[in-house]
Every structure is written in C-alpha cells, then in structure tokens.
XYZ file of C-alpha atoms in Angstrom:
536
model
C 106.870 16.560 -39.281
C 108.611 17.681 -36.328
C 109.697 15.010 -33.573
C 107.452 16.645 -30.685
C 104.157 16.271 -32.849
C 101.867 13.230 -32.191
C 99.343 12.098 -34.493
C 97.118 10.403 -32.672
C 95.309 6.777 -34.365
C 92.282 5.779 -33.365
C 90.668 2.303 -33.398
C 87.987 2.504 -35.606
C 84.631 0.485 -34.649
C 81.730 -0.678 -37.453
C 79.012 1.736 -35.841
C 78.945 5.227 -33.189
C 75.438 5.458 -32.083
C 74.786 9.447 -30.255
C 71.587 8.754 -27.864
C 70.856 5.868 -25.688
C 67.482 6.398 -25.986
C 64.591 3.891 -27.667
C 66.018 4.369 -31.118
C 69.242 4.366 -30.258
C 69.491 1.265 -28.379
C 67.274 -0.271 -31.008
C 69.971 0.365 -33.745
C 72.745 -1.046 -31.494
C 71.013 -4.129 -30.981
C 70.008 -5.018 -34.464
C 73.451 -4.148 -35.879
C 75.041 -6.181 -32.929
C 72.744 -9.040 -33.074
C 74.508 -8.808 -36.459
C 77.960 -9.012 -35.472
C 78.857 -5.476 -35.602
C 80.653 -3.526 -32.736
C 78.799 -0.635 -31.831
C 79.730 1.753 -29.459
C 76.657 3.603 -28.002
C 77.499 7.044 -26.597
C 75.321 8.775 -24.176
C 75.192 12.196 -22.410
C 73.423 11.165 -19.208
C 75.251 9.300 -16.766
C 71.811 7.384 -15.650
C 68.843 6.807 -17.179
C 65.857 9.057 -16.888
C 63.111 7.694 -14.800
C 60.631 9.421 -15.905
C 57.922 8.421 -18.455
C 57.387 10.664 -21.611
C 56.239 7.961 -24.578
C 53.189 5.868 -23.605
C 51.570 4.086 -26.788
C 53.269 2.217 -29.389
C 51.691 0.405 -32.893
C 51.653 -3.382 -33.934
C 54.481 -1.994 -36.682
C 57.038 -1.107 -34.335
C 56.325 -4.255 -31.663
C 57.137 -6.275 -34.375
C 60.418 -4.199 -34.818
C 61.263 -5.072 -31.035
C 59.854 -8.750 -31.843
C 63.213 -8.206 -34.746
C 65.391 -7.214 -31.771
C 64.510 -10.217 -29.445
C 62.510 -7.958 -27.251
C 59.335 -9.789 -27.034
C 60.883 -12.694 -26.440
C 61.524 -11.674 -23.019
C 59.779 -8.704 -22.295
C 55.988 -8.916 -23.753
C 54.315 -8.129 -20.417
C 55.876 -4.905 -20.970
C 53.003 -4.169 -23.150
C 49.228 -3.629 -22.466
C 47.120 -4.087 -25.697
C 44.357 -2.430 -26.975
C 41.650 -4.817 -27.180
C 38.151 -5.349 -27.190
C 34.963 -3.172 -27.109
C 36.489 -0.791 -24.920
C 39.311 -0.049 -27.211
C 40.574 2.112 -29.772
C 40.336 5.895 -30.003
C 37.115 7.996 -29.276
C 37.388 12.105 -29.936
C 34.577 13.536 -27.703
C 33.431 17.384 -27.395
C 32.705 19.439 -24.043
C 29.789 17.844 -23.478
C 31.221 13.764 -23.762
C 29.364 13.390 -27.183
C 31.007 11.375 -29.649
C 32.228 12.599 -32.521
C 34.679 10.248 -34.144
C 36.123 6.981 -33.280
C 39.229 5.665 -35.062
C 39.646 2.223 -34.917
C 42.902 0.989 -33.201
C 41.270 -2.489 -32.691
C 41.509 -3.737 -36.063
C 43.155 -6.761 -37.224
C 46.688 -5.428 -37.550
C 49.361 -6.614 -39.984
C 52.070 -6.878 -37.966
C 50.390 -9.487 -35.610
C 50.376 -7.615 -32.363
C 47.744 -5.523 -31.053
C 47.382 -2.338 -33.220
C 48.002 0.161 -30.133
C 49.899 -0.104 -26.905
C 50.188 1.247 -23.871
C 53.603 1.114 -21.793
C 56.198 2.529 -19.781
C 59.302 4.026 -21.383
C 61.479 3.939 -17.995
C 60.731 0.005 -18.139
C 61.255 -0.530 -21.999
C 64.594 1.612 -21.673
C 65.955 -0.981 -18.987
C 64.897 -4.061 -21.041
C 66.778 -2.298 -23.880
C 69.809 -1.220 -22.118
C 70.518 -4.516 -20.760
C 69.539 -6.662 -23.842
C 72.576 -4.198 -25.430
C 75.296 -4.507 -22.848
C 74.639 -8.398 -23.107
C 75.795 -8.589 -27.028
C 79.570 -9.045 -26.811
C 80.214 -6.120 -29.671
C 78.193 -3.589 -28.508
C 79.457 -0.609 -25.860
C 77.653 1.580 -23.748
C 79.215 4.909 -22.438
C 77.015 6.783 -20.104
C 78.356 10.099 -19.244
C 79.671 11.521 -22.497
C 78.501 14.420 -24.485
C 78.676 14.610 -28.393
C 80.987 17.481 -29.874
C 82.054 18.272 -32.965
C 81.801 15.457 -36.047
C 84.000 15.126 -38.597
C 84.112 12.101 -41.331
C 86.430 11.488 -44.564
C 86.024 8.974 -47.192
C 86.407 5.856 -45.024
C 84.836 7.042 -41.771
C 83.669 9.565 -38.987
C 85.505 11.394 -35.893
C 83.520 11.645 -32.707
C 84.308 14.475 -30.338
C 83.331 13.792 -26.642
C 83.353 15.741 -23.520
C 82.670 13.940 -19.892
C 79.761 15.498 -19.302
C 80.068 18.270 -16.721
C 83.376 18.016 -16.850
C 84.462 19.565 -20.237
C 88.236 19.570 -19.188
C 88.022 15.648 -19.710
C 87.715 14.599 -23.594
C 88.162 11.447 -25.931
C 88.001 11.297 -30.063
C 86.424 7.772 -31.145
C 86.112 6.821 -34.893
C 83.401 4.781 -36.672
C 82.734 3.967 -40.172
C 79.177 5.093 -39.513
C 77.441 7.234 -37.167
C 73.764 7.395 -36.559
C 72.471 10.356 -34.510
C 69.471 9.130 -32.309
C 70.596 12.028 -29.952
C 66.837 14.067 -29.496
C 65.012 17.178 -30.400
C 68.046 19.313 -29.576
C 70.461 16.761 -31.802
C 73.956 18.439 -31.677
C 75.142 16.135 -34.258
C 72.621 17.994 -36.342
C 73.345 21.743 -35.337
C 76.990 20.385 -36.049
C 75.867 19.818 -39.366
C 74.022 22.424 -39.370
C 70.872 20.763 -41.149
C 67.956 23.156 -41.379
C 64.232 21.819 -40.353
C 60.957 22.056 -41.594
C 58.455 23.572 -39.447
C 54.233 22.153 -40.132
C 53.197 25.608 -38.500
C 51.724 24.041 -35.316
C 52.949 24.960 -31.903
C 50.817 24.107 -28.480
C 51.896 24.198 -25.156
C 50.179 21.273 -23.110
C 50.465 19.668 -19.229
C 51.635 15.619 -19.425
C 50.692 14.269 -16.030
C 51.736 10.441 -15.263
C 49.802 9.493 -12.336
C 48.989 5.575 -10.558
C 45.590 4.775 -10.093
C 45.149 3.455 -6.821
C 41.634 2.703 -7.303
C 41.511 2.366 -10.977
C 38.244 2.684 -12.904
C 37.243 2.047 -16.451
C 38.174 3.843 -19.572
C 35.734 3.970 -22.546
C 38.405 4.148 -24.524
C 41.954 3.131 -24.867
C 42.531 6.921 -25.819
C 40.123 9.463 -25.696
C 40.275 13.145 -27.217
C 38.212 15.741 -25.193
C 37.769 18.854 -27.358
C 36.702 20.933 -25.176
C 36.978 24.808 -26.208
C 36.760 25.387 -22.279
C 40.103 23.185 -21.596
C 41.311 20.722 -24.319
C 42.241 17.564 -22.823
C 43.356 13.884 -23.533
C 42.880 11.086 -21.850
C 45.490 8.153 -21.992
C 46.224 4.493 -21.069
C 49.376 4.714 -20.708
C 51.003 0.964 -19.664
C 50.426 -1.731 -17.545
C 49.417 -0.334 -13.910
C 49.490 3.809 -14.979
C 47.175 6.339 -16.350
C 48.117 9.712 -18.275
C 46.570 13.100 -18.889
C 47.050 15.694 -21.064
C 45.844 19.614 -20.908
C 46.322 21.886 -22.959
C 47.515 25.277 -21.964
C 44.741 28.195 -22.887
C 46.123 31.938 -23.320
C 44.917 32.709 -19.898
C 47.240 30.842 -17.821
C 50.729 31.359 -17.631
C 53.409 28.433 -18.180
C 54.452 28.493 -14.365
C 51.111 27.989 -13.274
C 50.361 25.537 -15.303
C 53.434 23.928 -14.334
C 51.916 23.620 -10.679
C 50.708 20.120 -8.779
C 47.706 21.953 -8.087
C 47.149 22.471 -11.295
C 47.256 19.164 -12.153
C 45.028 18.200 -9.478
C 42.202 20.716 -10.510
C 42.523 19.854 -13.745
C 42.124 16.255 -13.415
C 39.163 16.308 -10.801
C 36.015 16.881 -13.156
C 37.068 13.190 -14.307
C 37.271 11.749 -10.678
C 40.720 11.559 -10.435
C 42.268 12.681 -7.007
C 44.150 12.206 -4.130
C 42.461 10.002 -2.330
C 42.308 8.263 -5.346
C 45.247 8.549 -7.261
C 49.069 8.807 -7.053
C 50.864 11.417 -8.892
C 54.018 10.399 -10.902
C 54.811 13.248 -13.086
C 53.513 16.553 -14.206
C 55.862 19.157 -16.500
C 54.642 21.419 -19.244
C 55.928 20.160 -23.064
C 55.533 22.512 -26.325
C 53.666 20.367 -29.217
C 55.545 20.287 -32.395
C 55.754 19.317 -35.796
C 58.468 19.500 -37.865
C 61.058 17.479 -39.861
C 64.880 17.715 -41.138
C 65.513 18.951 -44.531
C 68.129 15.861 -44.886
C 69.096 12.516 -42.828
C 71.979 11.854 -44.506
C 75.106 13.650 -44.787
C 78.083 11.308 -46.147
C 78.318 8.584 -43.158
C 76.269 10.250 -40.832
C 72.629 9.526 -40.692
C 69.808 11.476 -38.433
C 67.251 8.676 -36.637
C 63.800 9.537 -34.858
C 63.564 12.984 -32.800
C 66.775 14.489 -34.580
C 64.852 13.737 -37.570
C 60.958 14.456 -37.016
C 59.054 15.654 -34.410
C 55.174 15.109 -33.956
C 52.415 16.402 -32.152
C 51.752 13.243 -30.010
C 47.808 13.196 -30.947
C 48.318 10.072 -32.770
C 50.889 8.277 -30.520
C 53.496 8.248 -33.398
C 56.667 9.662 -32.533
C 58.149 6.504 -30.815
C 56.746 4.511 -33.457
C 58.262 6.473 -36.419
C 61.606 6.546 -34.642
C 61.821 2.632 -34.360
C 60.577 2.603 -38.276
C 63.572 4.861 -38.976
C 66.061 2.304 -36.900
C 64.630 -0.575 -38.784
C 65.316 1.305 -42.139
C 68.825 2.300 -41.260
C 69.870 -0.709 -40.152
C 69.419 -3.248 -42.234
C 71.006 -1.164 -45.068
C 73.814 -0.196 -43.029
C 74.629 -4.044 -42.411
C 74.337 -5.371 -45.489
C 76.708 -2.982 -46.827
C 79.035 -3.170 -43.925
C 79.006 -7.126 -45.255
C 80.075 -6.220 -48.504
C 76.400 -7.641 -49.597
C 75.263 -4.319 -51.019
C 76.448 -0.851 -52.525
C 76.742 2.016 -50.326
C 74.057 3.569 -53.152
C 71.200 1.534 -50.978
C 72.281 3.965 -48.372
C 70.729 6.884 -50.693
C 66.458 6.008 -50.257
C 66.906 6.147 -46.661
C 65.786 9.239 -46.290
C 63.662 10.324 -49.034
C 61.659 6.921 -48.330
C 61.389 7.525 -44.410
C 60.975 11.532 -44.637
C 57.437 11.128 -46.790
C 55.824 8.193 -44.559
C 56.904 10.116 -41.688
C 55.732 13.411 -43.244
C 52.586 12.126 -43.892
C 51.771 11.152 -40.102
C 52.787 14.662 -38.911
C 50.098 16.237 -41.407
C 47.333 13.502 -39.625
C 48.393 14.363 -36.495
C 48.949 18.543 -36.664
C 45.219 17.807 -38.554
C 44.035 16.141 -34.918
C 45.670 18.624 -33.199
C 44.316 21.806 -34.332
C 40.598 20.015 -34.528
C 41.805 19.045 -30.278
C 43.271 22.457 -29.612
C 40.389 24.631 -30.653
C 39.491 27.197 -28.228
C 37.042 29.655 -29.592
C 33.596 28.169 -28.765
C 31.796 29.435 -31.729
C 34.577 27.923 -33.765
C 34.396 24.851 -31.675
C 30.299 24.657 -32.068
C 30.588 24.799 -36.236
C 33.163 21.691 -35.773
C 31.076 19.560 -33.337
C 27.926 19.935 -36.164
C 29.639 19.499 -38.671
C 31.524 15.749 -37.029
C 28.500 14.742 -35.281
C 26.743 14.756 -39.223
C 29.591 12.984 -40.243
C 29.127 10.135 -37.108
C 25.616 8.907 -38.627
C 27.942 8.469 -42.387
C 29.586 5.250 -42.111
C 32.236 6.024 -44.414
C 33.215 9.604 -42.007
C 32.191 7.840 -38.446
C 35.247 5.679 -38.108
C 38.512 5.646 -39.234
C 41.428 3.971 -39.459
C 45.106 4.970 -38.189
C 47.539 6.391 -41.396
C 49.134 3.384 -42.843
C 51.384 5.886 -45.427
C 53.285 4.295 -48.105
C 57.408 4.681 -48.279
C 58.471 7.712 -49.916
C 60.134 7.927 -52.937
C 63.063 7.195 -55.077
C 62.357 3.385 -52.529
C 64.008 -0.162 -52.383
C 61.247 -1.360 -53.887
C 60.074 -3.189 -57.647
C 59.188 -0.378 -59.644
C 55.521 0.370 -60.619
C 54.215 -2.109 -58.557
C 50.863 -1.587 -56.714
C 51.662 -3.056 -53.538
C 55.186 -2.013 -53.272
C 55.847 0.349 -50.184
C 52.880 -0.976 -48.605
C 53.418 -2.772 -44.934
C 53.499 -6.566 -45.298
C 51.240 -9.052 -43.024
C 52.774 -11.533 -40.083
C 50.269 -13.659 -39.320
C 50.096 -17.003 -36.586
C 51.193 -20.077 -38.574
C 51.812 -23.862 -37.792
C 55.308 -25.785 -38.455
C 56.877 -29.147 -37.041
C 53.742 -28.340 -34.121
C 55.151 -25.199 -33.150
C 52.410 -22.177 -33.413
C 53.656 -18.441 -33.191
C 54.208 -15.871 -35.737
C 55.985 -16.431 -38.840
C 59.244 -14.135 -37.557
C 59.380 -16.345 -34.555
C 58.913 -19.670 -35.958
C 60.388 -19.530 -39.588
C 62.140 -16.487 -39.552
C 63.892 -14.232 -42.666
C 65.034 -11.079 -43.004
C 64.069 -11.250 -46.864
C 61.286 -12.700 -46.864
C 59.680 -14.519 -49.624
C 56.433 -16.093 -49.032
C 53.985 -18.362 -51.939
C 50.320 -18.707 -50.892
C 49.690 -22.413 -51.657
C 52.402 -22.084 -54.438
C 56.554 -21.877 -54.681
C 58.020 -18.480 -55.024
C 61.337 -20.102 -56.473
C 59.612 -22.582 -58.580
C 60.939 -20.510 -61.577
C 63.955 -18.889 -60.495
C 67.802 -20.228 -62.426
C 69.708 -21.613 -59.486
C 72.600 -18.706 -59.875
C 69.723 -16.309 -59.449
C 68.586 -18.625 -55.867
C 71.641 -18.893 -54.554
C 72.062 -15.043 -54.591
C 68.841 -14.628 -52.962
C 69.864 -16.589 -50.155
C 72.928 -15.743 -49.579
C 71.737 -11.977 -48.482
C 69.951 -13.556 -45.641
C 66.689 -14.401 -47.745
C 64.269 -17.105 -47.219
C 60.930 -18.925 -49.316
C 58.326 -20.653 -47.735
C 54.867 -21.845 -49.053
C 51.997 -20.982 -46.474
C 48.825 -22.747 -46.903
C 45.954 -24.163 -45.285
C 46.829 -27.420 -44.134
C 50.796 -27.543 -45.404
C 54.029 -28.152 -43.618
C 53.359 -24.411 -42.225
C 50.146 -23.628 -41.698
C 48.666 -20.345 -42.050
C 46.539 -21.078 -38.611
C 44.477 -18.241 -38.824
C 43.437 -17.651 -42.444
C 45.344 -14.247 -42.079
C 47.201 -14.958 -45.261
C 45.109 -16.236 -47.312
C 42.793 -12.856 -46.631
C 45.741 -10.894 -47.291
C 47.323 -12.337 -50.273
C 43.036 -12.614 -51.803
C 43.212 -8.849 -50.745
C 46.341 -7.750 -52.314
C 45.932 -9.931 -55.397
C 48.563 -12.111 -55.885
C 50.135 -15.573 -54.532
C 53.295 -13.839 -53.972
C 55.059 -11.456 -51.963
C 59.134 -10.361 -51.469
C 59.487 -8.516 -48.198
C 61.739 -6.823 -46.668
C 64.243 -6.769 -43.547
C 61.684 -3.668 -42.312
C 59.027 -5.284 -43.708
C 57.577 -3.516 -46.478
C 56.811 -5.144 -49.737
C 59.617 -5.227 -52.340
C 57.340 -6.689 -54.763
C 54.120 -8.872 -55.268
C 53.241 -11.147 -58.034
C 52.675 -14.926 -59.164
C 56.299 -17.054 -59.338
C 56.450 -16.416 -63.037
C 57.045 -12.794 -61.775
C 59.929 -13.870 -59.022
C 63.049 -13.722 -61.171
C 62.340 -10.670 -62.374
C 61.798 -8.674 -59.255
C 65.046 -10.665 -57.365
C 66.823 -9.621 -60.660
C 66.232 -6.493 -59.827
C 66.766 -6.590 -56.248
C 70.154 -7.525 -57.136
C 70.624 -4.931 -59.599
C 69.615 -2.007 -57.005
C 72.457 -3.615 -54.973
C 75.022 -3.540 -57.365
C 74.482 0.200 -58.176
C 77.392 2.307 -57.807
C 77.079 5.564 -55.313
C 75.478 8.656 -56.154
C 78.127 11.784 -56.679
C 76.573 13.509 -54.379
C 77.474 11.237 -51.327
C 80.498 9.359 -52.833
C 83.359 10.009 -50.483
C 81.938 13.224 -48.369
C 83.905 15.273 -45.807
C 82.696 17.672 -43.555
C-alpha cells in the first residue's frame, strides 16, 4: 500500500435511521430505550411546522405508549367517542350512505380513532429522542450513497445546501424512514407495485375562531359536483379535503380563494376561521416489492403509500417501526438469529396491502364525478343502509402476512392482542403501564407457566417474557371485564403476544410448552441464504 493512501476508519454505531419524521423518531426511541446507539439523519435543518397526518388509531397509540409517549403527551390526541363519533359516508344531498364504527371498543385500550397535530407530536418525539443518552439526531444532512457488507452499512452524507461538505457514517443496521421519495430506496433500486389509484386533492387546515358541532369525526361527501372530506384534525383544529375536478387547473386549486370558496357551503368563512395551510397533494396507493436488502430496511412512506381515506398512513408506518425494532433489538442482543428479520417484509407488506386495497375502494367510491354512476352508487348504498350486515362496518383489521413469527396452525395467531385496564396493588391502569413485558404470556384465571419445564421457563424470561394471571378478583384484576370477554371470544384461556402486540399463539396451559419451544426454535434458526452476507 502506498504511503500516501489513507484508509478511513469509521466508528460503527448500532443503528442508523434515515428520516426524522414520526416513524424514524419512534424507531430511534424504541431502540434507544433498549440501550442501543442510534444516529438519526434528517436532511431538513429544522422541523416542518405544518400539519400533515391528522388521525391515528388505537394500535398506533399503544405503540407510542410503548415508546413512553403517552405517559407525558396523551393530551396531544383528541379521541373519537360518543354518539357524534365515527366515520360517515354521505352523498351530495347530505344523506347518510354508510357508517364505519370507529367508536366500538378498541383492542388496545385507547380510543379507536384520534385527531392530532403532527408538528406537536414531532416536537415531543424529537425531545424524547434527544433526551436518550444513546440517541443522536443530526439535522441538515442529506443521505447519498449507501453500501453494505457482511458486518455493516456505510452511509454517505452531504450537508444540505452545500454538497462540498460530506461525511460517512457506519452502522450495523440501517432503517430507511425517509419518506415517499426515499433516497435510500432509490439507491437500492427497489421497485414499487402500484395500486392504480391517483387523484389530486386540496388539503385545507384551519383553526376555528367559532367552532361548531360536526355530525361525525370524519365525513366523506360523495358529491359528484365536488367530492370532499371533513376531518377532526386534533385539539382545536379542523381539516377539509377537496378533490380537484378535471375542469379545475392545479394552479387554481392551490389558491387560498379556492379554499375559502369550497369551504363556504359548510359555513366556514374568513369571519369564523383562520386558514393555517392549503396545499394540493396527489393521493397514491403503492408499496415496495422488497422491504429488506441485507442490513437495510424500509419503513413508513418509504415502504408504502396509501390514499388517506381510512387515516391509516402514519398508523401503518408506526406498525413498521415496532415490528422492525423488536426484531433488530433481539438480534443485536444475541437473543435471536438474524433469520427473524426475514419475516419483517412479508408480515408487514401483506398487512398494509389489505389496508391500501380498502382505502382505494373507498377512494374510488368518493371520487366518482359522473352523475349517473354516482346516482346508481347512492341507490345501492341507500338500500344497504337498511341491512344491518351492510350498513355499519368496522375498520380493516388485517392478519399478519406469511411467513410470520407465529404459532403455525393457530387460528388466533397473527391477530391483534387486547390491552385493557387492570388493577394491581391498588394501582389501576392499562396493562402495559402497570405490569409491562415485551413478550406477554397472559392466562385468564389460570397460570400460563404451570406446565412449562424450568429450563424453558428461564429461557422465556431471559428474552423479556412475562407471565401473569388476570382474573375477576385476583392480584391482577380485570377492571372492566375486557380480558374475560376477549378470552371468551377467542376460545382460549392463555395467550402469548409479541412485542408489537400481535398474537403468537393461544390455547390452554398444556399448549404453552409447545408454543414456547416453537418460538425458541424460530429464534435459533439459521439465516436464509438469500440474506446471509448480502453485499451491495
């Protein structure tokens, strides 16, 4: 080697995260709370101060609860509750066509749907990330080239606005949460599958000076003259969305005068409201074919985009964050083989595709501008409104995709597990806060570990497993009867749930040794040849 040649040696941290939106920050917080060294890279020097996502569901709030957010910042979220809650679809004459029951009891212990203001959430997440000693946030650096070998990932950065200033970072793993126009995804050459839905919509956020009572939390107006959406977008805020008709140029749609004109039929005017933001967006539905390339993973909008008609875009991204971080943390701690990372993409892709399909179906219905086709739709839906089986539907609750880390052949595996209020030692609260545990083994009126050999029991506890008995009046009391109802509904007395709250397996105490042994087998499986030692 020539004396003039200089080999750059980079300090290798545990995890690199590209993108400091909610998905990237929650990923960093979850990993940082496990003690891993994390560097988050964000191209923008400061946070974006305008709202984007504005609704979040119960499962996503449980993920935020796991990250410690809800303990300090539950006030950021306005729940949909009561008779005026829920999701309605109405026609151009304001006649009800369908309801989606967003006010049913939610599995995760939080309101089924909630409004929030994204800048406030991001400020809270950023402060929490920066408070963790092992997490570093580097703003104003743009991701460029990325390369990997058998032991880690090298990320090339340039200072945003001055490409002459550059730097490399080295991590064992990388999470690309850098949005719809993901630089990392494009660098990897990952292709996307299109759901064949595209529509321009004007999104208008405003602050009511004089608020009013709306009939529902979210209302879709299937008006062929002007499709529209009205949303409760968080404490003290409201949102309208208006589809751009073919006869309206994008430039005209983006004018503030257009926003005021379109909101006027609802009585929203400059006299009683303050315009906060208006922007034209193109709604898409698509997903990445591959969510993992070696040591690099896609999450959030980098992995999938969906029309906003079910309010599931951010929720799906937070599911990605939790599904990925528990796997990575276990691998990094040598508690599981890298093979468990293979299932991240298949599990999440199939789950999110079902939600995208449902959102596209609603989008196509809402976006109909042909008066005759709209009239036929209205007649069909009006007839269904009087059929209890058709009139009110629930939000989609997809199963995990396959292959998955679940107990093979178990009918409940891959479904979302319940969280409800319990009482222990005089303390009443949600199960995760009072008892906790990443791998939660819960028996209803029975000891889940009663028949488990000591060595297998010790292994389960070593991976962060907990085992508890919930009952009507025991040391851990089922305050609202929710656990009793849930176990009865799924036909079992014991359930094991994963750190992302999906069921691994259910049964009775006699089944527990088998599915704990099968879980240990999964964790000890060798990595697949496809991913082992991947180099790009």
